[in-house]
Coordinates of C-alpha atoms (C1' of nucleotides) in Angstrom, one line a residue:
Chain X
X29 CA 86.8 97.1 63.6
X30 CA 87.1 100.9 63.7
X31 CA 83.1 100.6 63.7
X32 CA 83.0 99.6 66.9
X33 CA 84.8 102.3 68.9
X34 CA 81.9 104.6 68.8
X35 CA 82.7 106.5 72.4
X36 CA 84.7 109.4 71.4
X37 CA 86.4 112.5 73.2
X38 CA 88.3 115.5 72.2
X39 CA 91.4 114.3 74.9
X40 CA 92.5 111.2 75.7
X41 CA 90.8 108.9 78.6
X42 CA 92.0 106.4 80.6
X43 CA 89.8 103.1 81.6
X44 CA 88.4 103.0 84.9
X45 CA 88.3 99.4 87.0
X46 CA 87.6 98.8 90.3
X47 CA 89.5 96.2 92.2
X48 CA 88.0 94.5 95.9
X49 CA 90.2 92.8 98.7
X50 CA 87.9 91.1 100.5
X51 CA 88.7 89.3 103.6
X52 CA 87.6 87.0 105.5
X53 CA 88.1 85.4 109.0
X54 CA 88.4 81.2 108.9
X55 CA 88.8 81.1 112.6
X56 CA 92.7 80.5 112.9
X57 CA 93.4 82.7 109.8
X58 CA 92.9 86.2 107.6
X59 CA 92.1 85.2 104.3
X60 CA 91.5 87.0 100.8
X61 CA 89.3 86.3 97.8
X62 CA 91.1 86.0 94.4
X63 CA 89.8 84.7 90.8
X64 CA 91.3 82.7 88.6
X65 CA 91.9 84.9 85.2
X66 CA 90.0 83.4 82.2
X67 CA 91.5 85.8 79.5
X68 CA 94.6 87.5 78.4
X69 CA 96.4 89.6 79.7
X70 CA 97.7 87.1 82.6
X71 CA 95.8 84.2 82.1
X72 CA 95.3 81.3 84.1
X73 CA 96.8 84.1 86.7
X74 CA 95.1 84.8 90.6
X75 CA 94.2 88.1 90.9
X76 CA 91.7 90.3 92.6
X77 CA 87.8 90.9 91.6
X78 CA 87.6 93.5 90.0
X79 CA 85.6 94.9 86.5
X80 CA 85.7 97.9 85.1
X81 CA 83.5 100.9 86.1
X82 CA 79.7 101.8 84.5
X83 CA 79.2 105.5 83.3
X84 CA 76.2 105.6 85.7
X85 CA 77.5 104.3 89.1
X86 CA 79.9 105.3 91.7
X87 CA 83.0 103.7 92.2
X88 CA 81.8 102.5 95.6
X89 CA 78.7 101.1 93.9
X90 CA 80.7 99.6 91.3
X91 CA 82.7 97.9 93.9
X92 CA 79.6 96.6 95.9
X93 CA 78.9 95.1 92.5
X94 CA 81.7 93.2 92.5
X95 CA 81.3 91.8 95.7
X96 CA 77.9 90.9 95.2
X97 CA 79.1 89.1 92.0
X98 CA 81.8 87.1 94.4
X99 CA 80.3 86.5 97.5
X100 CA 76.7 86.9 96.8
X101 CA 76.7 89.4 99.9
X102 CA 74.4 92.4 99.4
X103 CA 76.4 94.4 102.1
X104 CA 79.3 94.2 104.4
X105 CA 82.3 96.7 105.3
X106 CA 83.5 98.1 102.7
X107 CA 86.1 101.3 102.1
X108 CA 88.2 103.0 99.7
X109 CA 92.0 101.7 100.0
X110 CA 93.7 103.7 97.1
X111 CA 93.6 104.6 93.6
X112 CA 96.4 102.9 91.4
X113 CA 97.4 104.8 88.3
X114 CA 101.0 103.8 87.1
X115 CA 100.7 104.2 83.4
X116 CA 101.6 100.5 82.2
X117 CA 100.1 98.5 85.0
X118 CA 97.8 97.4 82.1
X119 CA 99.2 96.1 79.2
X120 CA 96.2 96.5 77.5
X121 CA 95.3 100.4 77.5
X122 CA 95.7 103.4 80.1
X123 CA 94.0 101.9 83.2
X124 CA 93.4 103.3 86.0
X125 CA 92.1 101.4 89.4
X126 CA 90.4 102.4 92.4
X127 CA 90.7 99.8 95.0
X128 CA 88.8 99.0 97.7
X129 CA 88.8 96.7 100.5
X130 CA 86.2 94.4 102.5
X131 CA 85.5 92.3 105.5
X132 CA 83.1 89.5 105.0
X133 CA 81.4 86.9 107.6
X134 CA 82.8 83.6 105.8
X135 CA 79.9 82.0 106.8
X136 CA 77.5 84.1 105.5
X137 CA 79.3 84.3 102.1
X138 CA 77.7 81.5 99.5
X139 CA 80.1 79.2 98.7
X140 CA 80.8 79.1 94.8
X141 CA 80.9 75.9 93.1
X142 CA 83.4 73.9 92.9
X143 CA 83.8 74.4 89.9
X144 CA 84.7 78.3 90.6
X145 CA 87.2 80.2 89.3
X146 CA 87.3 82.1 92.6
X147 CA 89.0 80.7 95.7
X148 CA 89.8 82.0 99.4
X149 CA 93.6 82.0 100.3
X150 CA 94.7 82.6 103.6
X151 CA 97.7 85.6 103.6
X152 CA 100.8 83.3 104.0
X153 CA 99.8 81.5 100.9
X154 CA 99.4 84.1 98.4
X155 CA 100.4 83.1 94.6
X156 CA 101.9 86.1 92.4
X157 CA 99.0 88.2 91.4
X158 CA 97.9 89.9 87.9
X159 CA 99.1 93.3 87.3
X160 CA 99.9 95.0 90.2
X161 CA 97.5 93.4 92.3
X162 CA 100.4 92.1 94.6
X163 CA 101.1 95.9 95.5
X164 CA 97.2 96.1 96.1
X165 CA 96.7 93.7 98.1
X166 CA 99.8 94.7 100.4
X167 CA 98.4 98.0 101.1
X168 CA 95.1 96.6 101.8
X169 CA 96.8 94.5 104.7
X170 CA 98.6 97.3 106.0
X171 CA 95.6 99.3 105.9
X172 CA 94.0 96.6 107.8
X173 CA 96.6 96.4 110.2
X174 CA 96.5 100.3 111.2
X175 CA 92.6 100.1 111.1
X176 CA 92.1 97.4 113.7
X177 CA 93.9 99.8 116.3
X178 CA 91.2 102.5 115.9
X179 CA 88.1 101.2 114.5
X180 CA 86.2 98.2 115.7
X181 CA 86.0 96.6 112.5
X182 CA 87.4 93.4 114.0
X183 CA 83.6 92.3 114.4
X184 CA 82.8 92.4 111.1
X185 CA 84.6 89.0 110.4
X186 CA 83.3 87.1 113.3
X187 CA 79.8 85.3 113.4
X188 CA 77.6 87.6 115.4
X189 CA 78.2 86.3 118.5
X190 CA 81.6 85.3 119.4
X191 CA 83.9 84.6 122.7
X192 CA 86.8 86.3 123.6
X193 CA 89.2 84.0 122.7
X194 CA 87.9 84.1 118.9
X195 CA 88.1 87.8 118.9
X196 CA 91.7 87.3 120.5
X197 CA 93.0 84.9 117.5
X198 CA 91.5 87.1 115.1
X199 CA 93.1 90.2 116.3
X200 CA 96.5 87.8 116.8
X201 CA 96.3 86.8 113.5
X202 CA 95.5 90.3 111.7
X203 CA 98.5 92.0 113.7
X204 CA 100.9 89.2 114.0
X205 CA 101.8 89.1 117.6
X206 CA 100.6 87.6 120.9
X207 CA 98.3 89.0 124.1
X208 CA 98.3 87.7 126.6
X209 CA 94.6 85.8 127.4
X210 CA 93.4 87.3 130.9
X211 CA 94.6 91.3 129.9
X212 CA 92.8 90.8 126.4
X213 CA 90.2 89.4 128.3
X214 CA 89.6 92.2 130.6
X215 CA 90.4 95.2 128.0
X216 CA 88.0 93.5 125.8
X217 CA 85.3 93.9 128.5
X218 CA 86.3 96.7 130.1
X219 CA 85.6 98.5 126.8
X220 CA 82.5 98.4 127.1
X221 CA 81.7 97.4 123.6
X222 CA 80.8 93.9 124.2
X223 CA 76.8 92.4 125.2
X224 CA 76.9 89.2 127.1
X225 CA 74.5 86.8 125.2
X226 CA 72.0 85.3 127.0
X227 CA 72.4 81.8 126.4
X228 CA 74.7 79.6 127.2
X229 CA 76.6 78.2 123.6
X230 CA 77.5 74.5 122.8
X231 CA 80.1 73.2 124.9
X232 CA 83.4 73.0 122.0
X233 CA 86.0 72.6 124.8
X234 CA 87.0 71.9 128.5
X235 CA 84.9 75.2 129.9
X236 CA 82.0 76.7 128.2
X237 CA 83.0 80.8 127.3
X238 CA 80.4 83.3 127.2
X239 CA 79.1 84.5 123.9
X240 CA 79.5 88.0 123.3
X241 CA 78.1 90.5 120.3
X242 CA 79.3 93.9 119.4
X243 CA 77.6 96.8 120.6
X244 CA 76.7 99.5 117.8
X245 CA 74.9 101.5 119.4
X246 CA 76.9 101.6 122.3
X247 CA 80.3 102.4 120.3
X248 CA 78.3 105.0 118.7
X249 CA 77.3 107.0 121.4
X250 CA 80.7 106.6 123.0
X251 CA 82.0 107.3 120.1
X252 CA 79.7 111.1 119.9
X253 CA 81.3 111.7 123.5
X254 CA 84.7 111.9 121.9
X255 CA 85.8 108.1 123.4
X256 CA 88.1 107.1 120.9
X257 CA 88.8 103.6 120.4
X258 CA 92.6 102.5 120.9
X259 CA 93.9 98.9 121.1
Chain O
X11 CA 83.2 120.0 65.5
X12 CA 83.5 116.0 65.5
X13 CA 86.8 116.2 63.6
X14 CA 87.8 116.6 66.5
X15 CA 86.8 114.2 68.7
X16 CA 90.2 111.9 67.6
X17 CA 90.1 109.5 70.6
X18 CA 87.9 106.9 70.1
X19 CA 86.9 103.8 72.8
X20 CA 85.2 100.6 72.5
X21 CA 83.6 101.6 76.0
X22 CA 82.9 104.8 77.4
X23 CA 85.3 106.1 79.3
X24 CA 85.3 108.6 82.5
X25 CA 87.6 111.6 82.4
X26 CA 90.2 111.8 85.0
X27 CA 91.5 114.9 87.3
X28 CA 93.3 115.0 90.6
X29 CA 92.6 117.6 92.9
X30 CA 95.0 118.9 95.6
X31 CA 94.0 120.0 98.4
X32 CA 97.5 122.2 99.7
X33 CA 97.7 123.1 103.5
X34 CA 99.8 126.5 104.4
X35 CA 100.3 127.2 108.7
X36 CA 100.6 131.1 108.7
X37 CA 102.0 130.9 112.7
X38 CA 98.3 130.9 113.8
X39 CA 95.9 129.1 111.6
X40 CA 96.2 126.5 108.9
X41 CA 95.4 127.9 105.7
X42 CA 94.3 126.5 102.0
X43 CA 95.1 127.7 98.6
X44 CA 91.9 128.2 96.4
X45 CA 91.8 129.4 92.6
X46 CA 89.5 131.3 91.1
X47 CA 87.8 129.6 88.2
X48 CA 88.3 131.5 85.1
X49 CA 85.6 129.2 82.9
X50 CA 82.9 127.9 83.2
X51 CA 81.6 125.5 85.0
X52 CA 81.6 127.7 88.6
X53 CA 83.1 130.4 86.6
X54 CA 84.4 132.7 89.2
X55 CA 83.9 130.3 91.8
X56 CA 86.6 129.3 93.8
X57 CA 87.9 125.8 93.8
X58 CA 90.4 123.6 94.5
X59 CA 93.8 123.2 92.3
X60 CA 93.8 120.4 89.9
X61 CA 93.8 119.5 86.5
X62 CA 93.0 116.4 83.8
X63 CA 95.7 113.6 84.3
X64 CA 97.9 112.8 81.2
X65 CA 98.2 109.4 79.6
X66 CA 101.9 109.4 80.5
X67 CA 101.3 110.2 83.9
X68 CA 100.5 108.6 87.2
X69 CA 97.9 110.4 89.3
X70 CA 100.9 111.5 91.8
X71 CA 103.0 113.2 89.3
X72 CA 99.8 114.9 88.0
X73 CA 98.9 116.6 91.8
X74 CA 103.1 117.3 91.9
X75 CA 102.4 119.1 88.6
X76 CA 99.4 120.8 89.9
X77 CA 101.7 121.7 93.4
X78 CA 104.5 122.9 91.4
X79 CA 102.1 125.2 89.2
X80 CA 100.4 127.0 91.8
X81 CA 103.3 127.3 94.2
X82 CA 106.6 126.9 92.7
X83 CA 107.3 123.9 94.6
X84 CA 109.2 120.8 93.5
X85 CA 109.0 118.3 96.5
X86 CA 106.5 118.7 99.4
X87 CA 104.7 116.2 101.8
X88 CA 101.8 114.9 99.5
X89 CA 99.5 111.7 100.4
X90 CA 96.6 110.3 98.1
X91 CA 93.5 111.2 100.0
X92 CA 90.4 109.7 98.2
X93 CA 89.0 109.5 94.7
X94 CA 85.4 111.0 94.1
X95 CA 82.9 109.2 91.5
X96 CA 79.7 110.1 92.1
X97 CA 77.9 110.6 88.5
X98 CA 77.2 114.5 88.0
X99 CA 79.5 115.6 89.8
X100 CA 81.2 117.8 87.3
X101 CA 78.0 119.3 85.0
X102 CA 80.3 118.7 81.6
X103 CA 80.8 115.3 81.3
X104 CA 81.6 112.1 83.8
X105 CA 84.5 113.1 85.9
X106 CA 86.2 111.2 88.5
X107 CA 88.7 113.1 90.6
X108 CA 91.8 111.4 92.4
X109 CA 92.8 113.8 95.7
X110 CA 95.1 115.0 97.3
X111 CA 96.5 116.6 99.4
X112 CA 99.5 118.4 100.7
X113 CA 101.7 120.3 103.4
X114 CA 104.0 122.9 102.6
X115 CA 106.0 125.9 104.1
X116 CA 104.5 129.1 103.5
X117 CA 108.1 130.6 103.6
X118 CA 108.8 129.0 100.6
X119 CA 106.0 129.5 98.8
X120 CA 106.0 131.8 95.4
X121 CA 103.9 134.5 96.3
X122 CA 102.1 134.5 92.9
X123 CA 101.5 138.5 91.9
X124 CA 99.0 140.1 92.8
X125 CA 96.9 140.0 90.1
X126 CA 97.1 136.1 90.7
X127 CA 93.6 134.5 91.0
X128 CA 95.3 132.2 93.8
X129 CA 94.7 133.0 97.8
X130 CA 95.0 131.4 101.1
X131 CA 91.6 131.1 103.2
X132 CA 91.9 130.0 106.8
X133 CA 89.9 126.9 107.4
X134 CA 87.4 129.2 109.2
X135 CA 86.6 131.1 106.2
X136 CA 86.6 129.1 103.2
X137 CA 83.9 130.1 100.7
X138 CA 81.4 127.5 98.8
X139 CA 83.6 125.9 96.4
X140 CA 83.0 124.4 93.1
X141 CA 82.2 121.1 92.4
X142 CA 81.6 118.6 95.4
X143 CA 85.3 120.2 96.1
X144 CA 84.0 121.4 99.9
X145 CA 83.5 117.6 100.5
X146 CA 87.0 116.8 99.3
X147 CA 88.1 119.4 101.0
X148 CA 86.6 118.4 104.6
X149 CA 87.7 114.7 104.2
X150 CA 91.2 116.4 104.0
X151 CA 90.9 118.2 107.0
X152 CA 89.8 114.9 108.7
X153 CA 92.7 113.6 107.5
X154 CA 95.1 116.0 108.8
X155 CA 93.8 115.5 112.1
X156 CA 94.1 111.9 111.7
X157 CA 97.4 111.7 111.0
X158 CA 99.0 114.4 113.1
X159 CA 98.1 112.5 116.3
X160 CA 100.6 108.9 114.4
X161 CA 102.5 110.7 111.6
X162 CA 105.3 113.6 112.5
X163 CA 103.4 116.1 109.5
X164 CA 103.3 118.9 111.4
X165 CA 106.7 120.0 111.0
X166 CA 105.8 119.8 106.8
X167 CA 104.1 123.0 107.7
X168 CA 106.9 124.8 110.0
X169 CA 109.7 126.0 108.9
X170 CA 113.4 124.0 109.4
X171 CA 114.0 125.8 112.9
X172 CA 111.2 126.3 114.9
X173 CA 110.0 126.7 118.9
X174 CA 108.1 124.3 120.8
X175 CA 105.8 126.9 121.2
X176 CA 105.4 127.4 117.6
X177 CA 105.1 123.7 117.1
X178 CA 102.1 123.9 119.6
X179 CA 100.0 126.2 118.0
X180 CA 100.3 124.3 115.2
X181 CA 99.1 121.6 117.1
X182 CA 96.4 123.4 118.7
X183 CA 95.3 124.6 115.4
X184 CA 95.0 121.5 113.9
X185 CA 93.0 119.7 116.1
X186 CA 91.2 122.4 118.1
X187 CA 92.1 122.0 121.1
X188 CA 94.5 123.6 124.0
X189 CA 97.4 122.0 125.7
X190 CA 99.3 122.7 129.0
X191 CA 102.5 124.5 128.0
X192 CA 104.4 122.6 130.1
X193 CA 103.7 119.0 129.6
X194 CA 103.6 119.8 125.9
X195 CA 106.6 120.9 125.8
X196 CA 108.5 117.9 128.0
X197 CA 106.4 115.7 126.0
X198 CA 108.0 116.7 123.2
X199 CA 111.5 116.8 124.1
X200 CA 111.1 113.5 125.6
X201 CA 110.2 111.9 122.5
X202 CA 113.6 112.2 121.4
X203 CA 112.8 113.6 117.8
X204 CA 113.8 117.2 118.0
X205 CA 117.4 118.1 117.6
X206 CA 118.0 121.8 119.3
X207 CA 119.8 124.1 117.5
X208 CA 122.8 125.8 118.0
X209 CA 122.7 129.3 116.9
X210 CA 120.4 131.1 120.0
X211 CA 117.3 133.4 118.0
X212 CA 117.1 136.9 117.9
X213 CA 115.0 137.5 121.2
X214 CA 111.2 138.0 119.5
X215 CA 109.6 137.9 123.3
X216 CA 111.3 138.6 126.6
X217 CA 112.8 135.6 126.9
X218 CA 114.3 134.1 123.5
X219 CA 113.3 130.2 123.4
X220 CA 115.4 127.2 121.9
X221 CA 115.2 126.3 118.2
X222 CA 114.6 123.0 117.3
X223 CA 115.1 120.7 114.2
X224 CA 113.1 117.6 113.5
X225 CA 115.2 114.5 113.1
X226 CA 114.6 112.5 110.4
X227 CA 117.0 110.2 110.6
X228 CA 116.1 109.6 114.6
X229 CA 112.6 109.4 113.8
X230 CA 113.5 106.1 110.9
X231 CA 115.5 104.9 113.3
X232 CA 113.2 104.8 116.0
X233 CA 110.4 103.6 113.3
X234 CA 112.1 100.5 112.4
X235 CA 112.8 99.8 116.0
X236 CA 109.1 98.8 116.3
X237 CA 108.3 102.6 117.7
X238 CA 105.1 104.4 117.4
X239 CA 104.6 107.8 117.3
X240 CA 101.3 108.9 119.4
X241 CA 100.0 112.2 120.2
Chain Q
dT12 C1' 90.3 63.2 140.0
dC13 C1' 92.9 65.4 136.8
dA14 C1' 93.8 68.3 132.8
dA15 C1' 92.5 72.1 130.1
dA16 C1' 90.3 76.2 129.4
dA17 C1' 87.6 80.4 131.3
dG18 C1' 87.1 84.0 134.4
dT19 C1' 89.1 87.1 138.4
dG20 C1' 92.5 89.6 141.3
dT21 C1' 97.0 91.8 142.4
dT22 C1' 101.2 94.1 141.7
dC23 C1' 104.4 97.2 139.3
dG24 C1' 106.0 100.6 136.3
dC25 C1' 105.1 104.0 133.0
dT26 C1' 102.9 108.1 131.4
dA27 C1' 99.5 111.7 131.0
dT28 C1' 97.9 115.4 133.7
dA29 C1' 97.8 119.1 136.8
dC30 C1' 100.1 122.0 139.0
dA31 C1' 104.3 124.9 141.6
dC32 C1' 108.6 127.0 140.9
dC33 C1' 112.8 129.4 139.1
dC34 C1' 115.1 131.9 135.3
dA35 C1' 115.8 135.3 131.7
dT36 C1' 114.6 139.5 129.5
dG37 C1' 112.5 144.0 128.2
dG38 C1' 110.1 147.9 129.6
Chain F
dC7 C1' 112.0 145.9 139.7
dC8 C1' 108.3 143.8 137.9
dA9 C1' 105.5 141.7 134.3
dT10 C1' 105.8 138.2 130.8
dG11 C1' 107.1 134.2 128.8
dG12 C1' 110.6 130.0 128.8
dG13 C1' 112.3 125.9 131.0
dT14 C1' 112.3 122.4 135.0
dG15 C1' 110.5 119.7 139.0
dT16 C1' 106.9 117.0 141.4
dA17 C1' 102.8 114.5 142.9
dT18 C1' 98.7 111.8 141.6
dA19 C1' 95.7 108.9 138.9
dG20 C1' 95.0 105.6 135.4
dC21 C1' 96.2 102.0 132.5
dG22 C1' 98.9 98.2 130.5
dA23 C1' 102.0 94.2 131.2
dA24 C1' 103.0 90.3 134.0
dC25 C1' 101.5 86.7 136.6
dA26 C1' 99.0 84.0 140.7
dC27 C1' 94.7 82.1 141.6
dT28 C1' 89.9 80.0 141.4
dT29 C1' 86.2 77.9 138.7
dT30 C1' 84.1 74.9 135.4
dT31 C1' 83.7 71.0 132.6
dG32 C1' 85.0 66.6 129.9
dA33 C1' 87.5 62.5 129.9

DNA sequence: TCAAAAGTGTTCGCTATACACCCATGG
DNA sequence: CCATGGGTGTATAGCGAACACTTTTGA
């Protein structure tokens, strides 16, 4: 047994994880990735990807693994949310966990089997969480909440071309309140963020809506004049 | 030499500081406290505060320690700001380093003695630190300016009784920029946060101003109520 | 032709900004 | 009495909230 723990240090260390919120839009609602725990502690428990952290990689790169592991995705927003350190929150050893959140495209994401462990749950529906994973995960919504005000991150869980009135839901649904449909409409455009999309999309209702993408490279250059973004 | 190497780890393990980044306002600049290191690595270099986390503390309580130690304070405003992972980052061994950073009084600082190897820069003359610590450091200047303009910090950094004007500077210092003397000042009054204070100041200028209190209380109230700060 | 959804226009009130003005004080 | 800084008033522009109206399409 003793054989085996052959990393040793002069002071004691704590374990290093990494632990990923991802969201993701369904179109009516925000909702988050969790995996069914196979081992002890907490198993058979929900709780968020996460592993623990390689000697050679960043935590950021450690969390990019994660979400590769989950969604497949090789890239996507992604940013620090906070690091948790609560001695305890473990049960196993002195772990410590930087947490990070992300917004994936659910339709670019590649569906697990069904037979996955993992499973997307939309935020009115979460089940008690591992550790302190439920603290996690609030912080992450919060942070997601104050975000959307300031950065236009909203885009980066719609399809790449959207209308207004998906943009409005999702923005509805990520701040819990209602706009009303002509002033979004026009604030949205009058931004100035938006490209119209040439063609015309498949008729889903009454009225065909334009299609509309997010300009980069317009924000960013609005962005270097000192516009700030404020919704 | 190995005898002493008494903690021993299935899996490698990363060693764990927190850093502090502490903010001082001086009545004209915002200042940071730097230590000179005594050992190597950067021996003599200056750096930011910090120090290895214990296993019977969380990250928080290890930058309080930190605070306490190099200014004699108990409490101060203190916020998690970012945890830094790259590989290499400190020469010795894998370090990760959870940040911080925080706001304090400078009137009720303890002026360490002389001989102390602890001094305030002005943000417009910090040296080369040690470490990746001048990237820590400008994330927490980001911050700050972040967070003045939807969080009331900057009265962390005044003392209890202060003048509008004061509180402008302040302002102006932070985020580099000049206001109108008049509009800042109604626009502060009108947000209904200051409480004035009785007791009229010993004339400093030729005409003495009001003193003013920040209300706490009016500012939770006012929170819960659905309010939000902007500046 | 009617209902439902998309796009456009108009009004009103608030607030940020740019100033002018008066008051108090110390030299 | 005058220069300096503190406190108050006022006008204008811009933006957000509220809401009327027109247009397009499917049934």
């Amino acid at each position: 047994m003793t054989s085996e723990l052959k990393y040793h240090y002069k002071y004691p260390h704590p374990a290093v994880t990494t632990d990923c919120v991802i969201f993701g839009f369904d179109g009516s609602d925000i909702n988050v990735l969790l995996i069914k725990r196979g081992l002890d502690p907490f198993k058979g428990c929900w709780a968020l990807p996460g592993g623990f952290l390689r000697m050679d990689e960043s935590a950021s790169e450690c969390a990019k693994r994660e979400l590769k592991e989950e969604t497949g995705l090789d890239t996507a927003f992604m940013r620090q949310l906070h690091t948790f350190s609560t001695p305890g929150r473990d049960p196993r050893e002195r772990v410590i966990s930087i947490a990070y959140y992300a917004l994936v495209r659910l339709s670019e994401v590649c569906g697990g089997d069904d037979a996955s462990d993992a499973q997307w749950f939309a935020l009115s529906d979460i089940p008690n969480l591992a550790f302190d994973h439920n603290d996690i995960l609030t912080m992450a919504i919060d942070r997601l909440r104050r975000s959307i005000h300031f950065e236009p991150i909203g885009f980066e869980l719609l399809p790449q071309s959207f209308t207004i009135k998906q943009l409005q839901t999702l923005y509805e649904s990520i701040l819990g309140v209602k706009f009303d449909r002509r002033n979004f409409y026009k604030k949205m455009i009058h931004l100035g963020l938006l490209t119209q999309v040439e063609q015309p999309p498949k008729p889903y209702s009454r009225k065909v809506a334009y299609l509309f993408q997010f300009n980069h490279d317009r924000y960013n250059e609005l962005k270097n004049n000192g516009f700030k973004l404020e919704f």
